[in-house]
PDB file of C-alpha atoms in Angstrom:
ATOM      1  CA  MET A   1     -35.259  19.616  31.139  1.00 72.00           C
ATOM      2  CA  THR A   2     -32.079  21.787  31.891  1.00 80.00           C
ATOM      3  CA  ALA A   3     -30.154  18.593  33.588  1.00 79.00           C
ATOM      4  CA  LEU A   4     -31.510  16.336  30.452  1.00 78.00           C
ATOM      5  CA  PHE A   5     -29.477  18.945  28.378  1.00 74.00           C
ATOM      6  CA  ALA A   6     -26.371  18.669  31.098  1.00 75.00           C
ATOM      7  CA  ARG A   7     -25.981  15.185  30.562  1.00 78.00           C
ATOM      8  CA  ALA A   8     -26.195  15.058  27.277  1.00 75.00           C
ATOM      9  CA  LEU A   9     -23.786  17.426  26.725  1.00 77.00           C
ATOM     10  CA  LEU A  10     -21.621  15.877  29.236  1.00 79.00           C
ATOM     11  CA  LEU A  11     -22.087  12.864  27.343  1.00 75.00           C
ATOM     12  CA  CYS A  12     -21.298  14.135  24.417  1.00 77.00           C
ATOM     13  CA  GLY A  13     -17.839  15.569  25.873  1.00 78.00           C
ATOM     14  CA  SER A  14     -16.891  12.191  26.903  1.00 77.00           C
ATOM     15  CA  LEU A  15     -17.662  10.707  23.923  1.00 74.00           C
ATOM     16  CA  ALA A  16     -15.581  13.325  21.907  1.00 73.00           C
ATOM     17  CA  CYS A  17     -12.431  12.807  24.719  1.00 69.00           C
ATOM     18  CA  ALA A  18     -12.816   8.727  24.463  1.00 70.00           C
ATOM     19  CA  ALA A  19     -12.592   9.386  20.585  1.00 69.00           C
ATOM     20  CA  TRP A  20      -9.573  11.729  20.779  1.00 66.00           C
ATOM     21  CA  LEU A  21      -7.866   8.973  23.367  1.00 65.00           C
ATOM     22  CA  ALA A  22      -8.477   6.195  20.809  1.00 62.00           C
ATOM     23  CA  GLY A  23      -6.874   8.081  18.234  1.00 62.00           C
ATOM     24  CA  GLU A  24      -3.651   8.777  20.506  1.00 63.00           C
ATOM     25  CA  LEU A  25      -3.305   5.126  21.440  1.00 62.00           C
ATOM     26  CA  GLY A  26      -2.664   3.934  17.569  1.00 67.00           C
ATOM     27  CA  PRO A  27       1.117   5.568  17.528  1.00 69.00           C
ATOM     28  CA  VAL A  28       1.823   3.979  21.070  1.00 64.00           C
ATOM     29  CA  ARG A  29       0.576   0.590  20.417  1.00 72.00           C
ATOM     30  CA  ASP A  30       2.358   0.821  17.072  1.00 68.00           C
ATOM     31  CA  GLU A  31       5.812   1.515  18.855  1.00 67.00           C
ATOM     32  CA  LEU A  32       5.641  -1.211  21.748  1.00 65.00           C
ATOM     33  CA  ALA A  33       4.475  -3.847  18.740  1.00 67.00           C
ATOM     34  CA  ALA A  34       7.990  -2.391  16.966  1.00 66.00           C
ATOM     35  CA  LEU A  35       9.574  -2.711  20.276  1.00 68.00           C
ATOM     36  CA  GLU A  36       8.101  -6.232  20.805  1.00 70.00           C
ATOM     37  CA  LEU A  37       9.623  -7.379  17.238  1.00 65.00           C
ATOM     38  CA  THR A  38      12.986  -6.132  18.212  1.00 66.00           C
ATOM     39  CA  ARG A  39      13.364  -8.736  20.545  1.00 67.00           C
ATOM     40  CA  PRO A  40      11.334 -11.882  20.136  1.00 62.00           C
ATOM     41  CA  ALA A  41      11.685 -14.537  23.095  1.00 61.00           C
ATOM     42  CA  GLY A  42      14.487 -17.317  22.396  1.00 64.00           C
ATOM     43  CA  ARG A  43      15.505 -16.142  19.148  1.00 66.00           C
ATOM     44  CA  ARG A  44      17.224 -12.825  17.318  1.00 71.00           C
ATOM     45  CA  ALA A  45      15.209 -10.730  15.384  1.00 68.00           C
ATOM     46  CA  SER A  46      14.992 -11.514  11.465  1.00 74.00           C
ATOM     47  CA  ALA A  47      15.737  -8.899   8.595  1.00 77.00           C
ATOM     48  CA  ALA A  48      11.594  -9.343   8.333  1.00 78.00           C
ATOM     49  CA  ASP A  49      11.216  -8.239  11.739  1.00 75.00           C
ATOM     50  CA  LEU A  50      13.492  -5.394  11.651  1.00 77.00           C
ATOM     51  CA  ASP A  51      11.790  -4.406   8.538  1.00 79.00           C
ATOM     52  CA  ARG A  52       8.100  -4.747  10.090  1.00 81.00           C
ATOM     53  CA  ALA A  53       9.526  -2.661  13.116  1.00 79.00           C
ATOM     54  CA  ASN A  54      10.310  -0.227  11.150  1.00 75.00           C
ATOM     55  CA  ARG A  55       7.319   0.459   8.843  1.00 82.00           C
ATOM     56  CA  LEU A  56       5.358   0.375  12.339  1.00 80.00           C
ATOM     57  CA  LEU A  57       7.729   3.033  13.639  1.00 79.00           C
ATOM     58  CA  ALA A  58       7.559   5.154  10.595  1.00 81.00           C
ATOM     59  CA  GLN A  59       3.527   4.591  10.709  1.00 80.00           C
ATOM     60  CA  ALA A  60       3.624   5.695  14.723  1.00 79.00           C
ATOM     61  CA  ALA A  61       5.868   8.962  13.739  1.00 77.00           C
ATOM     62  CA  ALA A  62       3.326   9.975  10.842  1.00 77.00           C
ATOM     63  CA  SER A  63       0.179   9.823  13.431  1.00 76.00           C
ATOM     64  CA  THR A  64       1.409  11.603  16.327  1.00 75.00           C
ATOM     65  CA  ARG A  65       3.673  15.253  16.781  1.00 79.00           C
ATOM     66  CA  SER A  66       5.647  13.363  19.075  1.00 79.00           C
ATOM     67  CA  ARG A  67       9.567  12.588  17.823  1.00 86.00           C
ATOM     68  CA  GLU A  68       9.845   9.203  20.155  1.00 84.00           C
ATOM     69  CA  PRO A  69       8.559   7.170  17.358  1.00 85.00           C
ATOM     70  CA  ASP A  70      11.350   8.556  15.002  1.00 87.00           C
ATOM     71  CA  LEU A  71      14.202   8.734  17.797  1.00 87.00           C
ATOM     72  CA  ARG A  72      13.292   4.807  18.341  1.00 86.00           C
ATOM     73  CA  ARG A  73      13.451   4.437  14.723  1.00 86.00           C
ATOM     74  CA  ALA A  74      16.374   5.961  13.738  1.00 89.00           C
ATOM     75  CA  GLU A  75      18.265   3.685  16.867  1.00 86.00           C
ATOM     76  CA  LEU A  76      16.587   0.885  14.797  1.00 83.00           C
ATOM     77  CA  LEU A  77      17.921   1.703  11.861  1.00 85.00           C
ATOM     78  CA  VAL A  78      21.272   1.917  13.491  1.00 85.00           C
ATOM     79  CA  PHE A  79      21.253  -1.296  15.254  1.00 82.00           C
ATOM     80  CA  ALA A  80      20.431  -2.704  11.716  1.00 82.00           C
ATOM     81  CA  ARG A  81      23.980  -0.616   9.957  1.00 85.00           C
ATOM     82  CA  ARG A  82      21.237   1.026   7.907  1.00 87.00           C
ATOM     83  CA  ASP A  83      23.187   4.446   8.950  1.00 90.00           C
ATOM     84  CA  ALA A  84      22.429   6.911   5.866  1.00 92.00           C
ATOM     85  CA  PRO A  85      18.543   6.283   6.918  1.00 91.00           C
ATOM     86  CA  ALA A  86      19.166   6.662  10.423  1.00 92.00           C
ATOM     87  CA  VAL A  87      21.013  10.059   9.911  1.00 94.00           C
ATOM     88  CA  ARG A  88      18.512  11.268   7.806  1.00 93.00           C
ATOM     89  CA  VAL A  89      15.890  10.719  10.225  1.00 92.00           C
ATOM     90  CA  LEU A  90      17.718  11.954  13.131  1.00 94.00           C
ATOM     91  CA  VAL A  91      18.800  15.113  11.022  1.00 95.00           C
ATOM     92  CA  GLY A  92      15.011  15.641  10.970  1.00 93.00           C
ATOM     93  CA  ILE A  93      14.511  15.032  14.655  1.00 94.00           C
ATOM     94  CA  VAL A  94      17.143  18.062  15.532  1.00 95.00           C
ATOM     95  CA  ARG A  95      15.948  20.242  12.964  1.00 95.00           C
ATOM     96  CA  ALA A  96      12.477  20.348  14.674  1.00 92.00           C
ATOM     97  CA  GLU A  97      13.839  20.039  18.322  1.00 92.00           C
ATOM     98  CA  PRO A  98      17.627  21.550  18.266  1.00 94.00           C
ATOM     99  CA  ALA A  99      17.173  21.140  22.334  1.00 93.00           C
ATOM    100  CA  ASN A 100      16.793  17.219  21.998  1.00 93.00           C
ATOM    101  CA  ALA A 101      20.148  15.695  23.428  1.00 93.00           C
ATOM    102  CA  GLU A 102      19.091  12.272  22.941  1.00 91.00           C
ATOM    103  CA  ALA A 103      18.670  13.038  19.135  1.00 94.00           C
ATOM    104  CA  TRP A 104      21.912  14.925  19.148  1.00 94.00           C
ATOM    105  CA  GLY A 105      23.672  11.734  20.831  1.00 93.00           C
ATOM    106  CA  ALA A 106      22.131   8.925  18.334  1.00 93.00           C
ATOM    107  CA  LEU A 107      23.256  11.551  15.632  1.00 95.00           C
ATOM    108  CA  ALA A 108      26.558  11.678  16.743  1.00 95.00           C
ATOM    109  CA  ARG A 109      26.891   7.601  16.455  1.00 93.00           C
ATOM    110  CA  ALA A 110      24.921   7.275  13.473  1.00 94.00           C
ATOM    111  CA  ALA A 111      27.381   9.779  11.484  1.00 95.00           C
ATOM    112  CA  ALA A 112      30.072   8.454  13.078  1.00 93.00           C
ATOM    113  CA  GLY A 113      31.340   6.344   9.760  1.00 89.00           C
ATOM    114  CA  SER A 114      30.082   8.274   7.107  1.00 90.00           C
ATOM    115  CA  ASP A 115      30.147  11.584   7.911  1.00 93.00           C
ATOM    116  CA  PRO A 116      32.869  12.771  10.894  1.00 94.00           C
ATOM    117  CA  ALA A 117      32.391  16.370  10.506  1.00 95.00           C
ATOM    118  CA  LEU A 118      28.666  15.845  11.012  1.00 95.00           C
ATOM    119  CA  ALA A 119      29.270  13.483  14.218  1.00 95.00           C
ATOM    120  CA  ALA A 120      31.649  15.946  15.651  1.00 95.00           C
ATOM    121  CA  ARG A 121      29.016  18.960  15.418  1.00 96.00           C
ATOM    122  CA  ALA A 122      26.514  16.568  16.921  1.00 95.00           C
ATOM    123  CA  ARG A 123      28.715  15.260  19.886  1.00 95.00           C
ATOM    124  CA  ALA A 124      29.652  18.776  20.678  1.00 94.00           C
ATOM    125  CA  ARG A 125      25.835  19.672  20.841  1.00 95.00           C
ATOM    126  CA  PHE A 126      24.951  17.142  22.926  1.00 94.00           C
ATOM    127  CA  ARG A 127      27.877  17.713  25.542  1.00 92.00           C
ATOM    128  CA  ALA A 128      26.485  21.537  25.515  1.00 92.00           C
ATOM    129  CA  LEU A 129      22.837  19.795  26.267  1.00 90.00           C
ATOM    130  CA  SER A 130      23.940  17.077  28.663  1.00 86.00           C
ATOM    131  CA  PRO A 131      23.929  18.152  32.131  1.00 77.00           C
ATOM    132  CA  SER A 132      27.552  17.603  34.144  1.00 75.00           C
ATOM    133  CA  VAL A 133      27.507  14.822  36.224  1.00 72.00           C
ATOM    134  CA  PRO A 134      29.228  15.414  39.453  1.00 76.00           C
ATOM    135  CA  THR A 135      32.692  12.870  39.498  1.00 75.00           C
ATOM    136  CA  ALA A 136      32.111  10.125  42.427  1.00 74.00           C
ATOM    137  CA  ARG A 137      33.804  10.865  46.083  1.00 72.00           C
TER     138      ARG A 137
END
């Protein structure tokens, strides 16, 4: 009887883990689908492709605590020359993760045309967070 109870408990734990993992894979799938839309084979990504990728990345960001989908979404918005929404996304990231050097670098690029002061602050923060690279000999 004890062995049966242990097996049932193990089965319940395994099912709970499987359900949790399945839930965590959704945002990853959305992010990968969005990235595929941005580089279709043999042609340039259309405006519709970029809009769909933006929606998929927003959906992925809403489904996870990771800032990775938001960062990719901001990069996509910069690529699509939609700097103002990209800056809003990136400001949210750097507020939540002030040590995120990649987000600070992206913010510096996104704000360069519309807010030079913000871009300068972002560049300075990026430099402060980035490790120095030794020069080649």
